PDB file of C-alpha atoms in Angstrom:
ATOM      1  CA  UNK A   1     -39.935  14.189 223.709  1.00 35.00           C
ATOM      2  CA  UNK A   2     -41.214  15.529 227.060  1.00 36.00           C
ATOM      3  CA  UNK A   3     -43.776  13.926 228.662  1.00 42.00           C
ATOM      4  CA  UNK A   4     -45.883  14.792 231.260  1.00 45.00           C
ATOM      5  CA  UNK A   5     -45.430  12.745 234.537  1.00 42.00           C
ATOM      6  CA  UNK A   6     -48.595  10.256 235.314  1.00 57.00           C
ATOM      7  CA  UNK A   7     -49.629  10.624 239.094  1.00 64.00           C
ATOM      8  CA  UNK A   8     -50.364   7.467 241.090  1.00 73.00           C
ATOM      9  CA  UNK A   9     -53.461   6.472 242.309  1.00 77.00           C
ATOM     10  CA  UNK A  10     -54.099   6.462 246.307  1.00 77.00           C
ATOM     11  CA  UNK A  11     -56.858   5.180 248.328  1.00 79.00           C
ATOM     12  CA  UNK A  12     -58.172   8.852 248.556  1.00 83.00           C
ATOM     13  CA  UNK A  13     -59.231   8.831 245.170  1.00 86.00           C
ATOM     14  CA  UNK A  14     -61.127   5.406 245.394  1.00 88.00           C
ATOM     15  CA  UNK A  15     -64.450   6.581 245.710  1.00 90.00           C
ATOM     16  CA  UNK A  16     -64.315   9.445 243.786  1.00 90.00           C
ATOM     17  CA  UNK A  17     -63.371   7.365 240.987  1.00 91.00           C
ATOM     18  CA  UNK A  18     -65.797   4.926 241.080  1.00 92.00           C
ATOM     19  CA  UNK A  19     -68.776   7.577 241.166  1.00 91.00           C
ATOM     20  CA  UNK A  20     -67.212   8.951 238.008  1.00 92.00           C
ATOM     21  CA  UNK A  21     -66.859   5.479 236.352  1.00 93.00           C
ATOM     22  CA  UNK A  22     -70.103   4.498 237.156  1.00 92.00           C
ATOM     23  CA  UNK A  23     -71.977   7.737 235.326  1.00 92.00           C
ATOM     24  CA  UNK A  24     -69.558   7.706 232.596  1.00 93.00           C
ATOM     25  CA  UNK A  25     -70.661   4.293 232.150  1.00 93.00           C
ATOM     26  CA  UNK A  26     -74.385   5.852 231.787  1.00 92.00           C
ATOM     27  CA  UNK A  27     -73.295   8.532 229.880  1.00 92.00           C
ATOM     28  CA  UNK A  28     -71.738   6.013 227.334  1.00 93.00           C
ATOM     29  CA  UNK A  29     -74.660   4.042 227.260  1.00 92.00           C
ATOM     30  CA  UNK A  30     -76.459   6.590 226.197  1.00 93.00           C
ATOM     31  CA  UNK A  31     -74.067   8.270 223.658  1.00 93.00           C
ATOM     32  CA  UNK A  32     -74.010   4.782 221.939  1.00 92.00           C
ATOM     33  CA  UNK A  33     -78.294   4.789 221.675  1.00 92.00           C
ATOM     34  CA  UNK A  34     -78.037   8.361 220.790  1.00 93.00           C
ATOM     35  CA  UNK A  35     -75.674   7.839 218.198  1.00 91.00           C
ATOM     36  CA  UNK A  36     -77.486   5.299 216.412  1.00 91.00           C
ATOM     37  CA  UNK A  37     -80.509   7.395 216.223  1.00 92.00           C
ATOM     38  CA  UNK A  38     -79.152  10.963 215.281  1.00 93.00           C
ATOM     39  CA  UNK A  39     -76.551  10.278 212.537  1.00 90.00           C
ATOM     40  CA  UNK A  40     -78.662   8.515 210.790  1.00 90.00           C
ATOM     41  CA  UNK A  41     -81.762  10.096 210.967  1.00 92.00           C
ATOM     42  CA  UNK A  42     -80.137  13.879 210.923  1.00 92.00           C
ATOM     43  CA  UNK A  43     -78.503  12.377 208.266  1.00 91.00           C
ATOM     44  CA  UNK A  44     -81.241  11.707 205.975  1.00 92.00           C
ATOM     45  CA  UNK A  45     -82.883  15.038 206.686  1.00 94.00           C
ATOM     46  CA  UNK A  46     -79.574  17.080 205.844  1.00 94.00           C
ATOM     47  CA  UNK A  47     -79.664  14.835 202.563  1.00 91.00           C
ATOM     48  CA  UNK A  48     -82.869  15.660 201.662  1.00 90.00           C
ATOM     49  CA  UNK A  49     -82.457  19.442 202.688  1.00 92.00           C
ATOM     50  CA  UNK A  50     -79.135  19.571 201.149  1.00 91.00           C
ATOM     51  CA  UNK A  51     -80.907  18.188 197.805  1.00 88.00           C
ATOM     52  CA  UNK A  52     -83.086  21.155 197.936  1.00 89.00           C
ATOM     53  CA  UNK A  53     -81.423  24.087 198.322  1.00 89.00           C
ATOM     54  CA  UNK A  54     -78.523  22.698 195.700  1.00 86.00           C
ATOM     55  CA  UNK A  55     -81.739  22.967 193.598  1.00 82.00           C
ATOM     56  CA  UNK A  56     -82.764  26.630 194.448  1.00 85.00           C
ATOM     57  CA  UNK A  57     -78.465  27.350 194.483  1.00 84.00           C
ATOM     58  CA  UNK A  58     -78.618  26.624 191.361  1.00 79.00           C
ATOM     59  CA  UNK A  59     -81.414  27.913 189.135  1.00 79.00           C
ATOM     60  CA  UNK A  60     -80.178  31.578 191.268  1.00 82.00           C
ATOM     61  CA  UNK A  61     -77.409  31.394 189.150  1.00 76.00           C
ATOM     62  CA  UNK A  62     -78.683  29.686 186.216  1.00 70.00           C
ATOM     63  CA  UNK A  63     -81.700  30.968 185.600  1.00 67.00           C
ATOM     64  CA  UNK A  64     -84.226  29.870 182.957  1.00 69.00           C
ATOM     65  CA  UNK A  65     -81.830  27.682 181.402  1.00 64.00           C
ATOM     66  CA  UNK A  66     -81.028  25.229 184.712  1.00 65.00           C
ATOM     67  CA  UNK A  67     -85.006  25.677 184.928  1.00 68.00           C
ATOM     68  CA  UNK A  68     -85.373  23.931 181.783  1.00 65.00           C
ATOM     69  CA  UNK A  69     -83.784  21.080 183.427  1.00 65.00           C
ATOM     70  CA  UNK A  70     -84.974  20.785 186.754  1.00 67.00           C
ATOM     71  CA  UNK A  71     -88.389  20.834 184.641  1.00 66.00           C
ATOM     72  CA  UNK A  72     -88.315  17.321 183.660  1.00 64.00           C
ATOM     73  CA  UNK A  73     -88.513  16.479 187.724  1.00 66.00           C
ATOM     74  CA  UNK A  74     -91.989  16.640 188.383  1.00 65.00           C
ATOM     75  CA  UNK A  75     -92.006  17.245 192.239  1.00 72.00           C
ATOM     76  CA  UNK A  76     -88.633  18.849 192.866  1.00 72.00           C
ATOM     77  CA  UNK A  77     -89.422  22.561 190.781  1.00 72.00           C
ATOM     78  CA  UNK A  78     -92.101  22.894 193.104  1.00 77.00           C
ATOM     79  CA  UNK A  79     -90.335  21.759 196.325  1.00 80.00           C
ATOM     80  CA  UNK A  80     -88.451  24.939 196.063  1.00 80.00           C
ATOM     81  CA  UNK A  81     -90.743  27.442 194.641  1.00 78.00           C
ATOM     82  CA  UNK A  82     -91.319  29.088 197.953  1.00 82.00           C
ATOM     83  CA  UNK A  83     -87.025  29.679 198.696  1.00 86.00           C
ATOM     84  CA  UNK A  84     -85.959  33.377 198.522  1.00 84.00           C
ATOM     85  CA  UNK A  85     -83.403  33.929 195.597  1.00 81.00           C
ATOM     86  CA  UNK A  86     -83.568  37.547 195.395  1.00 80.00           C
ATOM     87  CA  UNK A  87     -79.819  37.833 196.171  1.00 85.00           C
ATOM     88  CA  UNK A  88     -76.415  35.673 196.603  1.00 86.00           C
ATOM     89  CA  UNK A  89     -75.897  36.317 200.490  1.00 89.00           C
ATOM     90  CA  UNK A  90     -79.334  35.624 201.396  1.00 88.00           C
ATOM     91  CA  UNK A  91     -79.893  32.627 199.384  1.00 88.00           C
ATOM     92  CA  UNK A  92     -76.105  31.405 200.519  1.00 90.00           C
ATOM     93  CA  UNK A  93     -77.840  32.305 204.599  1.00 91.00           C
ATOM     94  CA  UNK A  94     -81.071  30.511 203.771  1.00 92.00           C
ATOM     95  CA  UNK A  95     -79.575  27.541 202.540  1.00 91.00           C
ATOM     96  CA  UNK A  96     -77.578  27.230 205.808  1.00 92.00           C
ATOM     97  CA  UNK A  97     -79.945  27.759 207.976  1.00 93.00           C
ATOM     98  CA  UNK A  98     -82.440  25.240 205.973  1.00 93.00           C
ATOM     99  CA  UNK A  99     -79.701  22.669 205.437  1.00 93.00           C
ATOM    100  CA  UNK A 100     -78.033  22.236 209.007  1.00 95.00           C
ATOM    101  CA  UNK A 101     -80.521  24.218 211.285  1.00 94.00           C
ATOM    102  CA  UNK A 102     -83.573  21.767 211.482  1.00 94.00           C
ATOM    103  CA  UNK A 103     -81.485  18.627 211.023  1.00 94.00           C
ATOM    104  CA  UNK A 104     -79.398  19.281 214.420  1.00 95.00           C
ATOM    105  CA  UNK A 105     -82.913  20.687 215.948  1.00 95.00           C
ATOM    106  CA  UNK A 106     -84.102  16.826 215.017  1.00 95.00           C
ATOM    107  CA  UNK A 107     -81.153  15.612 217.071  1.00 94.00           C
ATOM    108  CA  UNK A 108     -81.328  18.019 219.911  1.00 94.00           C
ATOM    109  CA  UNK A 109     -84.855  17.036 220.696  1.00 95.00           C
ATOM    110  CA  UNK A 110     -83.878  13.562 220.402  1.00 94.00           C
ATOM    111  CA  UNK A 111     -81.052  13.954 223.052  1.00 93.00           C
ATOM    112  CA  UNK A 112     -83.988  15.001 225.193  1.00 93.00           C
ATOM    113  CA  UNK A 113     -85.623  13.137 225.488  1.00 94.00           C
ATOM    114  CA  UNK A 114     -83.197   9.805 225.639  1.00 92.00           C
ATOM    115  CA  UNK A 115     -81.560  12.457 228.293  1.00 91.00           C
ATOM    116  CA  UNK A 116     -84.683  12.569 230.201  1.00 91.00           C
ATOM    117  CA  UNK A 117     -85.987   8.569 230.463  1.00 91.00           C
ATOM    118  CA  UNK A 118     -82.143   7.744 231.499  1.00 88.00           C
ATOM    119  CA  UNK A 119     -82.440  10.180 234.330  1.00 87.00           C
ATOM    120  CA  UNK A 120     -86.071   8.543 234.917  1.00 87.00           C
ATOM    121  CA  UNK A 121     -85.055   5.141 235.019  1.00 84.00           C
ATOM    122  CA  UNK A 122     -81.078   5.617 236.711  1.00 80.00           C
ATOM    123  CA  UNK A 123     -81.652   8.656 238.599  1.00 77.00           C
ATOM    124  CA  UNK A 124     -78.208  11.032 239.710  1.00 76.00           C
ATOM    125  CA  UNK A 125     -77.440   8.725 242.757  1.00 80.00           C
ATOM    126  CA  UNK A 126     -74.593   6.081 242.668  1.00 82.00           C
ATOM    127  CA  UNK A 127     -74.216   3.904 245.420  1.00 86.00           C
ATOM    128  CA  UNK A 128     -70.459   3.753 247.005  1.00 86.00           C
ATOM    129  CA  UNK A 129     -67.659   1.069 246.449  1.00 86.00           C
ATOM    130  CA  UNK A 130     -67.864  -0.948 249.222  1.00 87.00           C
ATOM    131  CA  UNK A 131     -65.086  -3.951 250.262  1.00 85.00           C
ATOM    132  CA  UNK A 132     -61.757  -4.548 251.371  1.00 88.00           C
ATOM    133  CA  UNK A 133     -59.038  -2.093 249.256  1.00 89.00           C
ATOM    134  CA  UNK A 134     -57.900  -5.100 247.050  1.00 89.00           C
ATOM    135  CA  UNK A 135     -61.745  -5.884 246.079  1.00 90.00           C
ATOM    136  CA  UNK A 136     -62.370  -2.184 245.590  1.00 90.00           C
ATOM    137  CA  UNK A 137     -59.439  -2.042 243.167  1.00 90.00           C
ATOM    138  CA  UNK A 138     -60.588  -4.839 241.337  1.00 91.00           C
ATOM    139  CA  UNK A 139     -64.287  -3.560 240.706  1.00 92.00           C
ATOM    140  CA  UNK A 140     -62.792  -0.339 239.771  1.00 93.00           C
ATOM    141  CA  UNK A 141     -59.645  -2.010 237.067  1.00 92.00           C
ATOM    142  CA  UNK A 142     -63.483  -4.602 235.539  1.00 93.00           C
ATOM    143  CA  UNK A 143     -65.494  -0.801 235.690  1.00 93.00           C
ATOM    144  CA  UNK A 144     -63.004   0.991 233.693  1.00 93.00           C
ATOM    145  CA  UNK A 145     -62.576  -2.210 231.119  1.00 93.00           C
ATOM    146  CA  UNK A 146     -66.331  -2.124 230.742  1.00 93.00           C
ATOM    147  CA  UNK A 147     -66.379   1.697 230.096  1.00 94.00           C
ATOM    148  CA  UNK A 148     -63.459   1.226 227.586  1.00 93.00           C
ATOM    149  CA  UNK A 149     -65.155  -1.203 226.113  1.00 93.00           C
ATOM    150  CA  UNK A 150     -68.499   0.521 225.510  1.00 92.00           C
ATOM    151  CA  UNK A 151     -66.941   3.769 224.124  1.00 92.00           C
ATOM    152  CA  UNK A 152     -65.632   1.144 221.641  1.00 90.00           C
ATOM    153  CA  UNK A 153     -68.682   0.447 220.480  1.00 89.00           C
ATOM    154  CA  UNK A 154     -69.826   3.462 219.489  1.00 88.00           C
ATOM    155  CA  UNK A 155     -69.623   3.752 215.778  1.00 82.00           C
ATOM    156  CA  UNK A 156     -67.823   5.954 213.732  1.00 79.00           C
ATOM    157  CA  UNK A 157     -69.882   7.477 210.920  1.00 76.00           C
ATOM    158  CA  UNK A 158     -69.131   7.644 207.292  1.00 77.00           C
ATOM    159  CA  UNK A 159     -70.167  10.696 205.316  1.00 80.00           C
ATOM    160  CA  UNK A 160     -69.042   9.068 201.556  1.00 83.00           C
ATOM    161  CA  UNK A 161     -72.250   7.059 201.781  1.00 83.00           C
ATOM    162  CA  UNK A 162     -74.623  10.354 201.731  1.00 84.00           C
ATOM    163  CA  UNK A 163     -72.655  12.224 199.830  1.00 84.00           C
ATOM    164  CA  UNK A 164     -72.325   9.600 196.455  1.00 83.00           C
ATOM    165  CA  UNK A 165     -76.323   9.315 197.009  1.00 84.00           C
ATOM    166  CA  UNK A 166     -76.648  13.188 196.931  1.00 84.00           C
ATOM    167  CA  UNK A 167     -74.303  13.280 193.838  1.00 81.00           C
ATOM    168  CA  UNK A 168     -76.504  10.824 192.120  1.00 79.00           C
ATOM    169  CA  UNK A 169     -79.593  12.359 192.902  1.00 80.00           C
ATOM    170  CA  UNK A 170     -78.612  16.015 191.922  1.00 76.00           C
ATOM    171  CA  UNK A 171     -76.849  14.424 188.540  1.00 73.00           C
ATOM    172  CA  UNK A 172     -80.133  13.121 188.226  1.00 72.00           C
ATOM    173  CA  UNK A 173     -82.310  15.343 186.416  1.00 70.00           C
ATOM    174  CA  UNK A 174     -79.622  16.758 184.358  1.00 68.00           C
ATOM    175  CA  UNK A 175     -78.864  13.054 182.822  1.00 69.00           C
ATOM    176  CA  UNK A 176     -83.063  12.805 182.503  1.00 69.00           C
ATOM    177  CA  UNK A 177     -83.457  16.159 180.978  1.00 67.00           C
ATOM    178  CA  UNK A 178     -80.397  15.627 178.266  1.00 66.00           C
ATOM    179  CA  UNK A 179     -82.250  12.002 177.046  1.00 66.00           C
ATOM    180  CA  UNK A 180     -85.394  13.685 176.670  1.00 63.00           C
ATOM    181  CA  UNK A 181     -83.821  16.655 174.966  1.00 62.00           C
ATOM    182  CA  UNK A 182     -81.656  13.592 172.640  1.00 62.00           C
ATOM    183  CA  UNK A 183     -85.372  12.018 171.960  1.00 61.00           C
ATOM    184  CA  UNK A 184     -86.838  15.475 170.466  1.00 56.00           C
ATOM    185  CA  UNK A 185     -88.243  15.398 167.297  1.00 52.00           C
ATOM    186  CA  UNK A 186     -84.909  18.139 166.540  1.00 51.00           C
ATOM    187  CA  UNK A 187     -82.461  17.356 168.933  1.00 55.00           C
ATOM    188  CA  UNK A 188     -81.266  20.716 170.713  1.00 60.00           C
ATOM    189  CA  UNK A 189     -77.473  20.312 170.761  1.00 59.00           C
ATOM    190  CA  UNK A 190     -76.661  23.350 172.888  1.00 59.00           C
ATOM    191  CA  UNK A 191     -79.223  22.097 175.451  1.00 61.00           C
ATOM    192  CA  UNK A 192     -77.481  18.511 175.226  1.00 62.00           C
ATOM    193  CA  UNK A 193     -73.923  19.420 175.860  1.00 65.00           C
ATOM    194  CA  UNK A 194     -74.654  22.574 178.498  1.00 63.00           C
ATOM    195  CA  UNK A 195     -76.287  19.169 180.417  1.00 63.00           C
ATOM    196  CA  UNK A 196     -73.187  17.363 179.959  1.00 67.00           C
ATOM    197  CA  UNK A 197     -70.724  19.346 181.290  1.00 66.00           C
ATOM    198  CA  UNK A 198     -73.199  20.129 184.346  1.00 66.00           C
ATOM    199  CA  UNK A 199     -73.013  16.467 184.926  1.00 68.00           C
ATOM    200  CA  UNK A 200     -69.426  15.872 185.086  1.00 70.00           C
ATOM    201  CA  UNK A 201     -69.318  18.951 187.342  1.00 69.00           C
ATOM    202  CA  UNK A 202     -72.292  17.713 189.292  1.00 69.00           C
ATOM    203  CA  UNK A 203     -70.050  13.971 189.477  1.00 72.00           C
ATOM    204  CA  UNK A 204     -66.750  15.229 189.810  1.00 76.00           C
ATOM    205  CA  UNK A 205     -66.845  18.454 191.395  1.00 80.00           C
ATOM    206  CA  UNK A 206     -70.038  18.604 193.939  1.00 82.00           C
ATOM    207  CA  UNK A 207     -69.603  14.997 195.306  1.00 85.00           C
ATOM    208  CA  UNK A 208     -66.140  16.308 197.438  1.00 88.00           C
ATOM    209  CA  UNK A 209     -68.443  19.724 198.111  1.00 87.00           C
ATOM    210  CA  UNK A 210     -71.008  17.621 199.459  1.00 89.00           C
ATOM    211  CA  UNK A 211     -68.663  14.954 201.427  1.00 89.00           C
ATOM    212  CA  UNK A 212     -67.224  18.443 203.130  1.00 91.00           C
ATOM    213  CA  UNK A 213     -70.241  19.764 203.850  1.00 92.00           C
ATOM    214  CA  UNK A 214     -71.770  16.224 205.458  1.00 91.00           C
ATOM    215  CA  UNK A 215     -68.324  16.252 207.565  1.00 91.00           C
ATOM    216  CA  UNK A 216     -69.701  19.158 209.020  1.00 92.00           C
ATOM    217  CA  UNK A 217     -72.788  18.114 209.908  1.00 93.00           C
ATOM    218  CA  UNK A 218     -71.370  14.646 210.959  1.00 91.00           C
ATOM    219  CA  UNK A 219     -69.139  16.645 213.317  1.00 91.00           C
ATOM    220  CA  UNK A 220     -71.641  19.210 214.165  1.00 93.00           C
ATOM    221  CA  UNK A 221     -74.133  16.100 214.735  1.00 93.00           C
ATOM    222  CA  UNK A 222     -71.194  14.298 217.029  1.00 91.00           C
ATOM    223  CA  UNK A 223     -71.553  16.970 219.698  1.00 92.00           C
ATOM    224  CA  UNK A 224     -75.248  15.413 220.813  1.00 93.00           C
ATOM    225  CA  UNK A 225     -72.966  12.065 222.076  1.00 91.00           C
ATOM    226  CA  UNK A 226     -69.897  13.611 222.728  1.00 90.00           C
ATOM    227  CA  UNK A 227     -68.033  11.045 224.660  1.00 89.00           C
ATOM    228  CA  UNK A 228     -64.036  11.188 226.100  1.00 89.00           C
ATOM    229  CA  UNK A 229     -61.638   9.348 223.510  1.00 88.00           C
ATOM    230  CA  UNK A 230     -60.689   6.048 223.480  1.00 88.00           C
ATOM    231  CA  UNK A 231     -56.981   6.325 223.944  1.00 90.00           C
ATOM    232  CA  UNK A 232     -58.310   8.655 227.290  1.00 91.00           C
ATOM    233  CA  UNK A 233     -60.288   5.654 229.024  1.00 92.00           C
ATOM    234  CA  UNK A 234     -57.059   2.916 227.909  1.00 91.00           C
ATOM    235  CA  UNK A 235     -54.649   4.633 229.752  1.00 91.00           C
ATOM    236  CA  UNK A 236     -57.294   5.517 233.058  1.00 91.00           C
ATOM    237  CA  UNK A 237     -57.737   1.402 232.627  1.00 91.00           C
ATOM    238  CA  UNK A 238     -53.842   0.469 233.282  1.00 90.00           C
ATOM    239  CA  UNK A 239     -53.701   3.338 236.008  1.00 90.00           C
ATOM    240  CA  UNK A 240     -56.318   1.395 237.908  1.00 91.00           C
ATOM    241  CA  UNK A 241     -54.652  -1.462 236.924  1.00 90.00           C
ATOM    242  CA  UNK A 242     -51.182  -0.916 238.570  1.00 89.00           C
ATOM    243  CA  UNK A 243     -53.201   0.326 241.233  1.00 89.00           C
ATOM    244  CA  UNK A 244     -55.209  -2.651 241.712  1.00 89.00           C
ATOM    245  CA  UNK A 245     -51.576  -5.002 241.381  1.00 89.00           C
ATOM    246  CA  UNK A 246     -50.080  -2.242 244.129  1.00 87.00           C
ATOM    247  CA  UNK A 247     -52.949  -2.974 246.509  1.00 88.00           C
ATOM    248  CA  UNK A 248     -53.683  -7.088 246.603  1.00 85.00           C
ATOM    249  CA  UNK A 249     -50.401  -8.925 246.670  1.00 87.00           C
ATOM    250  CA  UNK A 250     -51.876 -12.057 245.812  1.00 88.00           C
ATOM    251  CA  UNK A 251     -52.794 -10.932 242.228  1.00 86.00           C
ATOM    252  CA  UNK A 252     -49.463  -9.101 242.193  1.00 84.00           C
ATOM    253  CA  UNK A 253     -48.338 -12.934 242.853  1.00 86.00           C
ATOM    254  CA  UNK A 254     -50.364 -13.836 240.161  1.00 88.00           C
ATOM    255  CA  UNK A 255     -49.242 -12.093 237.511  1.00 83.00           C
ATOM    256  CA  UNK A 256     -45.451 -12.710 238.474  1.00 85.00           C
ATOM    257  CA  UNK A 257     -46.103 -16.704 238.426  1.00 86.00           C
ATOM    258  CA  UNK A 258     -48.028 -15.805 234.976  1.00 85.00           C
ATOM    259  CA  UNK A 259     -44.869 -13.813 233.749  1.00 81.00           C
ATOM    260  CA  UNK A 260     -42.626 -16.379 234.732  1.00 86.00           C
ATOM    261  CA  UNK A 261     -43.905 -19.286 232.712  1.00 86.00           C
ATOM    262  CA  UNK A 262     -44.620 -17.111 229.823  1.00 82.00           C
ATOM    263  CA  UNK A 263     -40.765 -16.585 229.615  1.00 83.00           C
ATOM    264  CA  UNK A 264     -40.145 -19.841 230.507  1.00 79.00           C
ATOM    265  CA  UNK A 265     -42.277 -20.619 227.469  1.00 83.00           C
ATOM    266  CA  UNK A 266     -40.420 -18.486 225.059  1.00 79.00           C
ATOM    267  CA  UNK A 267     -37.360 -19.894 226.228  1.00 77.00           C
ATOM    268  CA  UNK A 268     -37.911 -23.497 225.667  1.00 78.00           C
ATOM    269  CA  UNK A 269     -39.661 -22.616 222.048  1.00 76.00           C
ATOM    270  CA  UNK A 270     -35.661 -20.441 221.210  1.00 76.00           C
ATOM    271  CA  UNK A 271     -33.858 -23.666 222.573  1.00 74.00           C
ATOM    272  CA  UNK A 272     -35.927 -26.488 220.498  1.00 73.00           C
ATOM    273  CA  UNK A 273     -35.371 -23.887 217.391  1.00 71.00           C
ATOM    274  CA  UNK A 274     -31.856 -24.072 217.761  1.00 68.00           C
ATOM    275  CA  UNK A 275     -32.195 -27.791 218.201  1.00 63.00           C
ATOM    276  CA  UNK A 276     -34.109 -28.032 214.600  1.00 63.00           C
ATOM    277  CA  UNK A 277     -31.147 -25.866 212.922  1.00 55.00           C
ATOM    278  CA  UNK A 278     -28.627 -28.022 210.858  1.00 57.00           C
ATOM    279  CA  UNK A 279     -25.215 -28.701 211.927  1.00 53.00           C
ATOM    280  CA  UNK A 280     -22.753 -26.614 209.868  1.00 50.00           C
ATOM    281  CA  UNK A 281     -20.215 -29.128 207.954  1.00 48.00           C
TER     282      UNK A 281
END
């Protein structure tokens, strides 16, 4: 499989380096706060919007009878009293404008202002590497294992979490309305079954409609902290690395003495193995 060939760092690109290390480092920082503020909070807002215009989504194409349902939610028929459904595209626009618009609007002013008190506090300036060229490769090999390790810590979101609590609470009122339908003094029948095969739809189907449309938004969301990938910063750490081991021959020394008795190791735990075997008769 062709590769592509991996230049070699030079002293030239010392400095340069380091200034970039040093605001990705603030950058990540700041991803990683950002991160645990938007996803979750966008998060619950898109839920709750979400919730909504499902709601108005579906008494547009139900009618009176999905009204009779919804009815036996006290607060949610009038949540949505106000949303247009005078036609399919423009209650299909509405909802996704309501549903992702003001969410990501939420995170955007968050970014913000987290954007604006880091530049407050750390300013654009970064002061220069300063040392001998060994020292300068080592802060630069323990800069880019910090930075690895931050963008580490930034979490990974789940979107099955939302979208089985959305299921639930959208399987809700159909479940309430087909008990108190069951508890009538004549129990409507057509009322009770119509309700049950909305709720295996609303389990079944809607929960993998809703974990698609929360991967959206996760990803959409994602683009507030947008950070380089992992795999990106590993390989820019053992760059520096061999640079670093190129540049200070007494760490190069180092690490061959370390090598050495490492094999030296294995090779006294392969002889005392073969010692422990039994002699064939």
């Amino acid at each position: 499989m062709f590769q592509k060939p991996k230049t070699q760092m030079d002293a030239a690109q010392v400095q340069p380096t380091w200034t970039e290390l040093v605001k990705l480092e603030r950058r990540l920082k700041r991803n990683k706060l950002l991160c645990r503020i938007v996803q979750p909070a966008g998060s619950v807002i898109f839920l709750f919007n979400l919730l909504l215009v499902t709601v108005n989504f579906a008494l547009y194409l139900g009618g009176p009878l999905v009204e009779l349902y919804f009815s036996k939610v006290p607060v949610l028929p009038s949540l949505v009293a106000s949303f247009p459904r005078g036609s399919l595209a423009g209650v299909i626009v509405f909802s996704v404008c309501f549903a992702y618009l003001i969410p990501l609007a939420v995170s955007g002013a968050v970014m913000g202002v987290v954007w604006y008190l880091d530049r407050r506090k750390n300013g654009t300036a970064v002061e220069p590497l300063r040392g001998t060229e060994a020292e300068c490769a080592k802060a630069l090999v323990y800069k880019a294992d910090a930075v690895y390790e931050l963008r580490k810590q930034i979490p990974r979101w789940s979107i099955f979490t939302e979208a089985s609590i959305l299921t639930v609470l959208t399987a809700l009122p159909i479940g309430i309305a087909c008990i108190a339908f069951a508890k009538g003094e004549e129990p409507a029948v057509l009322e009770i079954a119509i309700g049950c095969l909305a709720l295996l739809v609303s389990l079944f189907v809607l929960f993998w409609v809703y974990a698609a449309l929360f991967q959206v938004f996760s990803l959409l969301n994602a683009l507030f902290y947008y950070s380089p990938g992992e795999w990106k910063l590993y390989e820019q750490y053992h760059r520096l690395d061999a640079y670093w081991e190129s540049v200070d021959p007494q760490e190069f020394a180092r690490r061959e003495e370390k090598a050495r008795r490492y094999q030296e190791q294995k090779a006294r735990k392969r002889r005392k193995k073969a010692d422990d075997l039994p002699e064939e008769e």
